[in-house]
Every structure is written in C-alpha cells, then in structure tokens.
C-alpha cells in the first residue's frame, strides 16, 4: 500500500523563480494538506484541498497557490521565490477534511539561492 | 503567538527508562491532539492521538495523557529504546465545531529525544 509520495525530494531554485511541488496521497485518502517546515520549527499549515477546492488557508501570501486533481493528487506552486521560502515542504493526506490521522510524505527540501 | 508549545528542545534518557515529553496549548478550541515522530530526511510519522473526551490513550509502549484544565498533554514511552531517538512533535486540531482550526494541524517546535544505550 503506497503511502504519501512527494516529488521531487530536493530542489534548488534561484530567487524570483517559480516552483511546483507534487504530492500523491495515500491510497483511499481524498484530502491533501501542505505544510512548510523551516529549520528548527514545527510544520506550519499552508492550505488544505478537499474535493478539488481549497478549504482553508494558513497565514501564507498569495504567492503560494495550489491545486487538487480528480485523482486527489495535489500541487503546490510558489511564485517569486524568496530566500525565506527555503524549507522542507510536507504534504499530508487524510480521509475527509478532519485531521484525525494525517499521514505525511517524506517532504521536498527546497533551497532558494 | 505559539498556540502549541513544546518547551524542552531536547531530552536524553537511558535505554529501558521512561521518556516523558510534554506539550502545552493555549487555544481552548483544540479538542484533538496527535503525536508525531520524525527521523532526519523523513516526513513525520503518526504515533498516537487523543480526543478531548478522554484523558488517557495507550498504544503499546506509548501512552498519551491529556489534562484539559491545565491545557497540557504528555507522551510517555516505556521502556525507551535506542530506535525511539527522533524528534517528537505535538500537534493539535479543532474538530468540533467546524471552525478556523478544523482543517489544520497546529504543531509545536518539537523535542529531540535521545535514548542512550
């Protein structure tokens, strides 16, 4: 049973560029949430997608956007990258929009130079 | 403003002894709590959870205690094993009623546990 898979695992981008990160949820899950984990911090909620709609958004600027596809997979897009966007980006999937047991992927390590 | 706090950045415990990791929260709307374990270069792995209608939940060597009046929860690992060495995150969510916190997990900064053989 495949768990949550994210791609790519590592990425280096230049300030001002745009990046797309991808996530496939655990089999049977229909909800995807994205988190940003900076060094030494806990994961911070970016947004959640359920039924192909953004259900809730954390305290992140509009440069962060996302999408959920009919097969429940999801993308996170970040425009106009800043050095401060360097972080581990985690995708979590769950069944339904309530996080009673969210499963995380291994993350994408984004470095902005 | 941190709504979930793990005030101990690190903890060292001898193998076979009890590990106690603590977590405090400030948001009264939180009614569901989870613990995750994270190894380097991996995503967080779900360990155990507890609903606010309970004050204790056990799963093997792991027990979570919830004190709602103190807004405090703790994770006990007995006995501790070297493989338990990892960063442990406490997370909270608001399940009912459906409000701003329902759809997200709010995490603490984590506690790095080192179990010494």
Coordinates of C-alpha atoms in Angstrom, one line a residue:
Chain A
X1 CA 0.0 0.0 0.0
X2 CA 1.7 3.2 -1.2
X3 CA 1.9 5.9 1.4
X4 CA 2.1 9.6 0.6
X5 CA 4.6 10.3 -2.1
X6 CA 6.2 13.7 -2.9
X7 CA 8.3 14.8 -5.8
X8 CA 11.0 16.0 -6.2
X9 CA 12.8 15.2 -2.9
X10 CA 15.3 18.1 -3.3
X11 CA 15.2 21.2 -5.4
X12 CA 17.4 24.3 -5.8
X13 CA 15.9 27.4 -7.2
X14 CA 17.0 31.0 -7.8
X15 CA 15.3 33.9 -6.1
X16 CA 12.4 35.2 -8.2
X17 CA 11.8 31.9 -9.9
X18 CA 8.7 29.8 -9.6
X19 CA 8.5 26.2 -8.3
X20 CA 5.9 23.4 -8.4
X21 CA 5.9 20.6 -5.9
X22 CA 3.8 17.5 -6.3
X23 CA 2.0 15.1 -3.9
X24 CA 0.1 11.8 -4.3
X25 CA -2.0 11.0 -1.3
X26 CA -2.1 7.6 0.5
X27 CA -4.4 5.2 -1.2
X28 CA -8.0 5.8 -0.1
X29 CA -7.4 9.3 1.1
X30 CA -9.2 12.2 -0.5
X31 CA -7.7 15.2 1.3
X32 CA -4.3 16.8 0.9
X33 CA -2.8 19.5 3.2
X34 CA 0.5 21.3 2.7
X35 CA 2.9 22.4 5.4
X36 CA 6.1 24.4 5.4
X37 CA 8.8 23.4 8.0
X38 CA 11.6 25.8 8.5
X39 CA 14.8 24.7 10.2
X40 CA 14.2 24.2 13.9
X41 CA 10.5 24.8 13.7
X42 CA 7.4 22.7 13.6
X43 CA 5.4 22.3 10.4
X44 CA 3.3 25.4 9.5
X45 CA 0.0 24.9 7.7
X46 CA -0.2 26.4 4.3
X47 CA -3.6 25.2 2.9
X48 CA -5.8 22.1 2.5
X49 CA -7.5 20.8 -0.5
X50 CA -10.7 18.7 -0.3
X51 CA -13.0 17.9 -3.2
X52 CA -10.6 19.9 -5.5
X53 CA -11.2 23.0 -3.6
X54 CA -9.0 25.0 -1.2
X55 CA -10.9 24.5 2.1
X56 CA -8.7 26.6 4.4
X57 CA -5.6 28.6 4.2
X58 CA -2.9 29.4 6.8
X59 CA -1.0 32.6 7.1
X60 CA 0.8 32.5 3.8
X61 CA 0.9 35.1 1.0
X62 CA -0.9 34.6 -2.4
X63 CA 2.5 33.7 -3.9
X64 CA 1.6 30.2 -2.5
X65 CA -1.1 28.5 -4.5
X66 CA -2.2 25.0 -5.1
X67 CA -4.4 22.6 -7.0
X68 CA -6.1 19.3 -6.4
X69 CA -6.8 16.9 -9.3
X70 CA -9.7 14.5 -9.7
X71 CA -7.4 11.6 -8.6
X72 CA -6.8 13.5 -5.4
X73 CA -3.2 14.3 -6.1
X74 CA -2.1 17.9 -5.5
X75 CA 0.4 20.5 -6.5
X76 CA 1.9 23.4 -4.5
X77 CA 3.1 26.4 -6.5
X78 CA 5.2 29.1 -5.2
X79 CA 5.9 32.2 -7.3
X80 CA 8.5 34.9 -7.0
X81 CA 10.7 32.8 -4.7
X82 CA 12.3 34.5 -1.7
X83 CA 15.3 33.3 0.2
X84 CA 13.0 32.8 3.2
X85 CA 11.0 30.2 1.3
X86 CA 13.8 27.7 1.8
X87 CA 12.3 25.0 3.8
X88 CA 11.0 21.4 3.9
X89 CA 7.6 21.3 2.3
X90 CA 5.4 18.5 3.6
X91 CA 2.3 17.0 2.2
X92 CA -0.2 15.2 4.4
X93 CA -3.2 13.2 3.3
X94 CA -6.2 12.1 5.3
X95 CA -9.7 10.7 4.7
X96 CA -12.1 13.6 4.9
X97 CA -11.2 17.0 5.9
X98 CA -10.7 16.3 9.6
X99 CA -7.2 15.6 10.6
X100 CA -7.8 12.7 13.0
X101 CA -4.9 10.8 11.5
X102 CA -3.0 12.6 8.8
X103 CA -0.2 10.7 7.0
X104 CA 2.8 12.7 5.8
X105 CA 5.1 12.3 2.9
X106 CA 8.9 12.5 3.2
X107 CA 8.9 16.1 2.1
X108 CA 10.5 18.2 -0.6
X109 CA 13.6 20.1 0.5
X110 CA 13.5 23.5 -1.3
X111 CA 16.6 25.7 -1.3
X112 CA 16.4 29.2 -2.7
X113 CA 19.7 30.8 -3.6
Chain B
X1 CA 1.9 33.6 19.1
X2 CA 2.6 29.9 19.6
X3 CA -0.6 28.0 20.3
X4 CA 1.2 24.7 20.8
X5 CA 4.4 24.8 22.9
X6 CA 7.0 22.2 23.5
X7 CA 9.3 23.9 25.9
X8 CA 12.0 21.2 26.0
X9 CA 14.1 21.3 22.8
X10 CA 15.8 18.1 23.8
X11 CA 15.7 15.2 26.2
X12 CA 18.2 12.4 27.0
X13 CA 17.1 9.1 28.5
X14 CA 18.8 5.9 29.3
X15 CA 17.6 2.8 27.4
X16 CA 14.9 0.9 29.4
X17 CA 13.8 4.0 31.3
X18 CA 10.7 6.1 30.8
X19 CA 10.7 9.1 28.4
X20 CA 8.2 11.8 29.1
X21 CA 7.6 14.5 26.5
X22 CA 5.5 17.5 27.4
X23 CA 3.3 19.8 25.4
X24 CA 1.1 22.8 26.3
X25 CA -1.5 24.5 24.3
X26 CA -3.3 27.8 24.6
X27 CA -6.3 27.6 22.2
X28 CA -9.4 26.3 24.0
X29 CA -10.9 25.3 20.7
X30 CA -8.4 22.4 20.3
X31 CA -10.1 19.1 21.0
X32 CA -7.9 16.6 19.2
X33 CA -4.2 16.0 19.8
X34 CA -1.6 14.0 18.0
X35 CA 2.0 13.0 18.4
X36 CA 4.3 12.5 15.5
X37 CA 7.8 11.1 15.4
X38 CA 10.3 12.4 12.8
X39 CA 13.6 11.0 11.7
X40 CA 16.0 13.1 9.7
X41 CA 15.2 13.2 5.9
X42 CA 11.8 11.6 6.5
X43 CA 8.3 13.0 7.0
X44 CA 6.6 12.9 10.4
X45 CA 5.2 9.5 11.3
X46 CA 1.9 9.4 13.2
X47 CA 2.3 7.8 16.7
X48 CA -0.8 8.2 18.8
X49 CA -3.7 10.6 19.3
X50 CA -6.2 11.5 21.9
X51 CA -9.6 13.2 21.8
X52 CA -10.6 15.7 24.4
X53 CA -13.3 13.4 25.7
X54 CA -10.5 11.1 27.1
X55 CA -7.7 11.8 29.5
X56 CA -5.5 8.8 28.5
X57 CA -4.8 6.7 25.4
X58 CA -2.4 3.8 25.2
X59 CA -0.8 2.0 22.3
X60 CA 1.9 -0.5 23.2
X61 CA 4.8 1.4 24.8
X62 CA 3.2 4.7 24.1
X63 CA 0.7 6.5 26.3
X64 CA -0.6 10.0 25.9
X65 CA -2.2 11.8 28.9
X66 CA -4.4 14.9 28.5
X67 CA -5.1 17.4 31.3
X68 CA -7.7 19.7 29.8
X69 CA -7.9 22.1 32.7
X70 CA -4.2 22.7 32.5
X71 CA -4.1 22.6 28.7
X72 CA -1.3 20.1 28.9
X73 CA -0.6 16.8 27.4
X74 CA 2.3 14.4 27.7
X75 CA 3.7 11.4 25.8
X76 CA 5.1 8.6 27.9
X77 CA 7.4 6.0 26.3
X78 CA 8.1 2.9 28.4
X79 CA 10.6 1.3 28.1
X80 CA 12.6 3.7 25.9
X81 CA 14.6 2.1 23.1
X82 CA 17.5 3.5 21.0
X83 CA 15.3 3.3 18.0
X84 CA 13.0 5.9 19.7
X85 CA 15.7 8.5 19.2
X86 CA 14.0 11.1 16.9
X87 CA 12.2 14.5 17.1
X88 CA 8.8 14.3 18.5
X89 CA 6.1 16.8 17.5
X90 CA 2.9 17.5 19.4
X91 CA 0.0 18.7 17.2
X92 CA -3.5 19.9 17.9
X93 CA -6.7 20.3 15.9
X94 CA -10.2 21.7 16.4
X95 CA -12.7 19.1 15.2
X96 CA -15.9 20.4 16.6
X97 CA -17.5 22.8 15.8
X98 CA -16.2 23.3 12.3
X99 CA -14.2 26.5 12.7
X100 CA -11.0 28.0 11.6
X101 CA -8.9 25.3 13.2
X102 CA -10.8 22.3 11.9
X103 CA -8.8 21.8 8.8
X104 CA -5.3 22.2 10.0
X105 CA -2.8 20.7 12.5
X106 CA -1.0 23.2 14.6
X107 CA 2.4 21.9 15.6
X108 CA 4.8 22.6 18.4
X109 CA 8.5 23.1 17.6
X110 CA 9.4 19.6 18.6
X111 CA 11.5 17.8 21.2
X112 CA 14.6 15.9 20.2
X113 CA 14.7 12.6 22.2
X114 CA 18.0 10.8 22.5
X115 CA 17.8 7.3 24.0
X116 CA 21.3 6.3 25.3
X117 CA 22.1 2.5 25.1

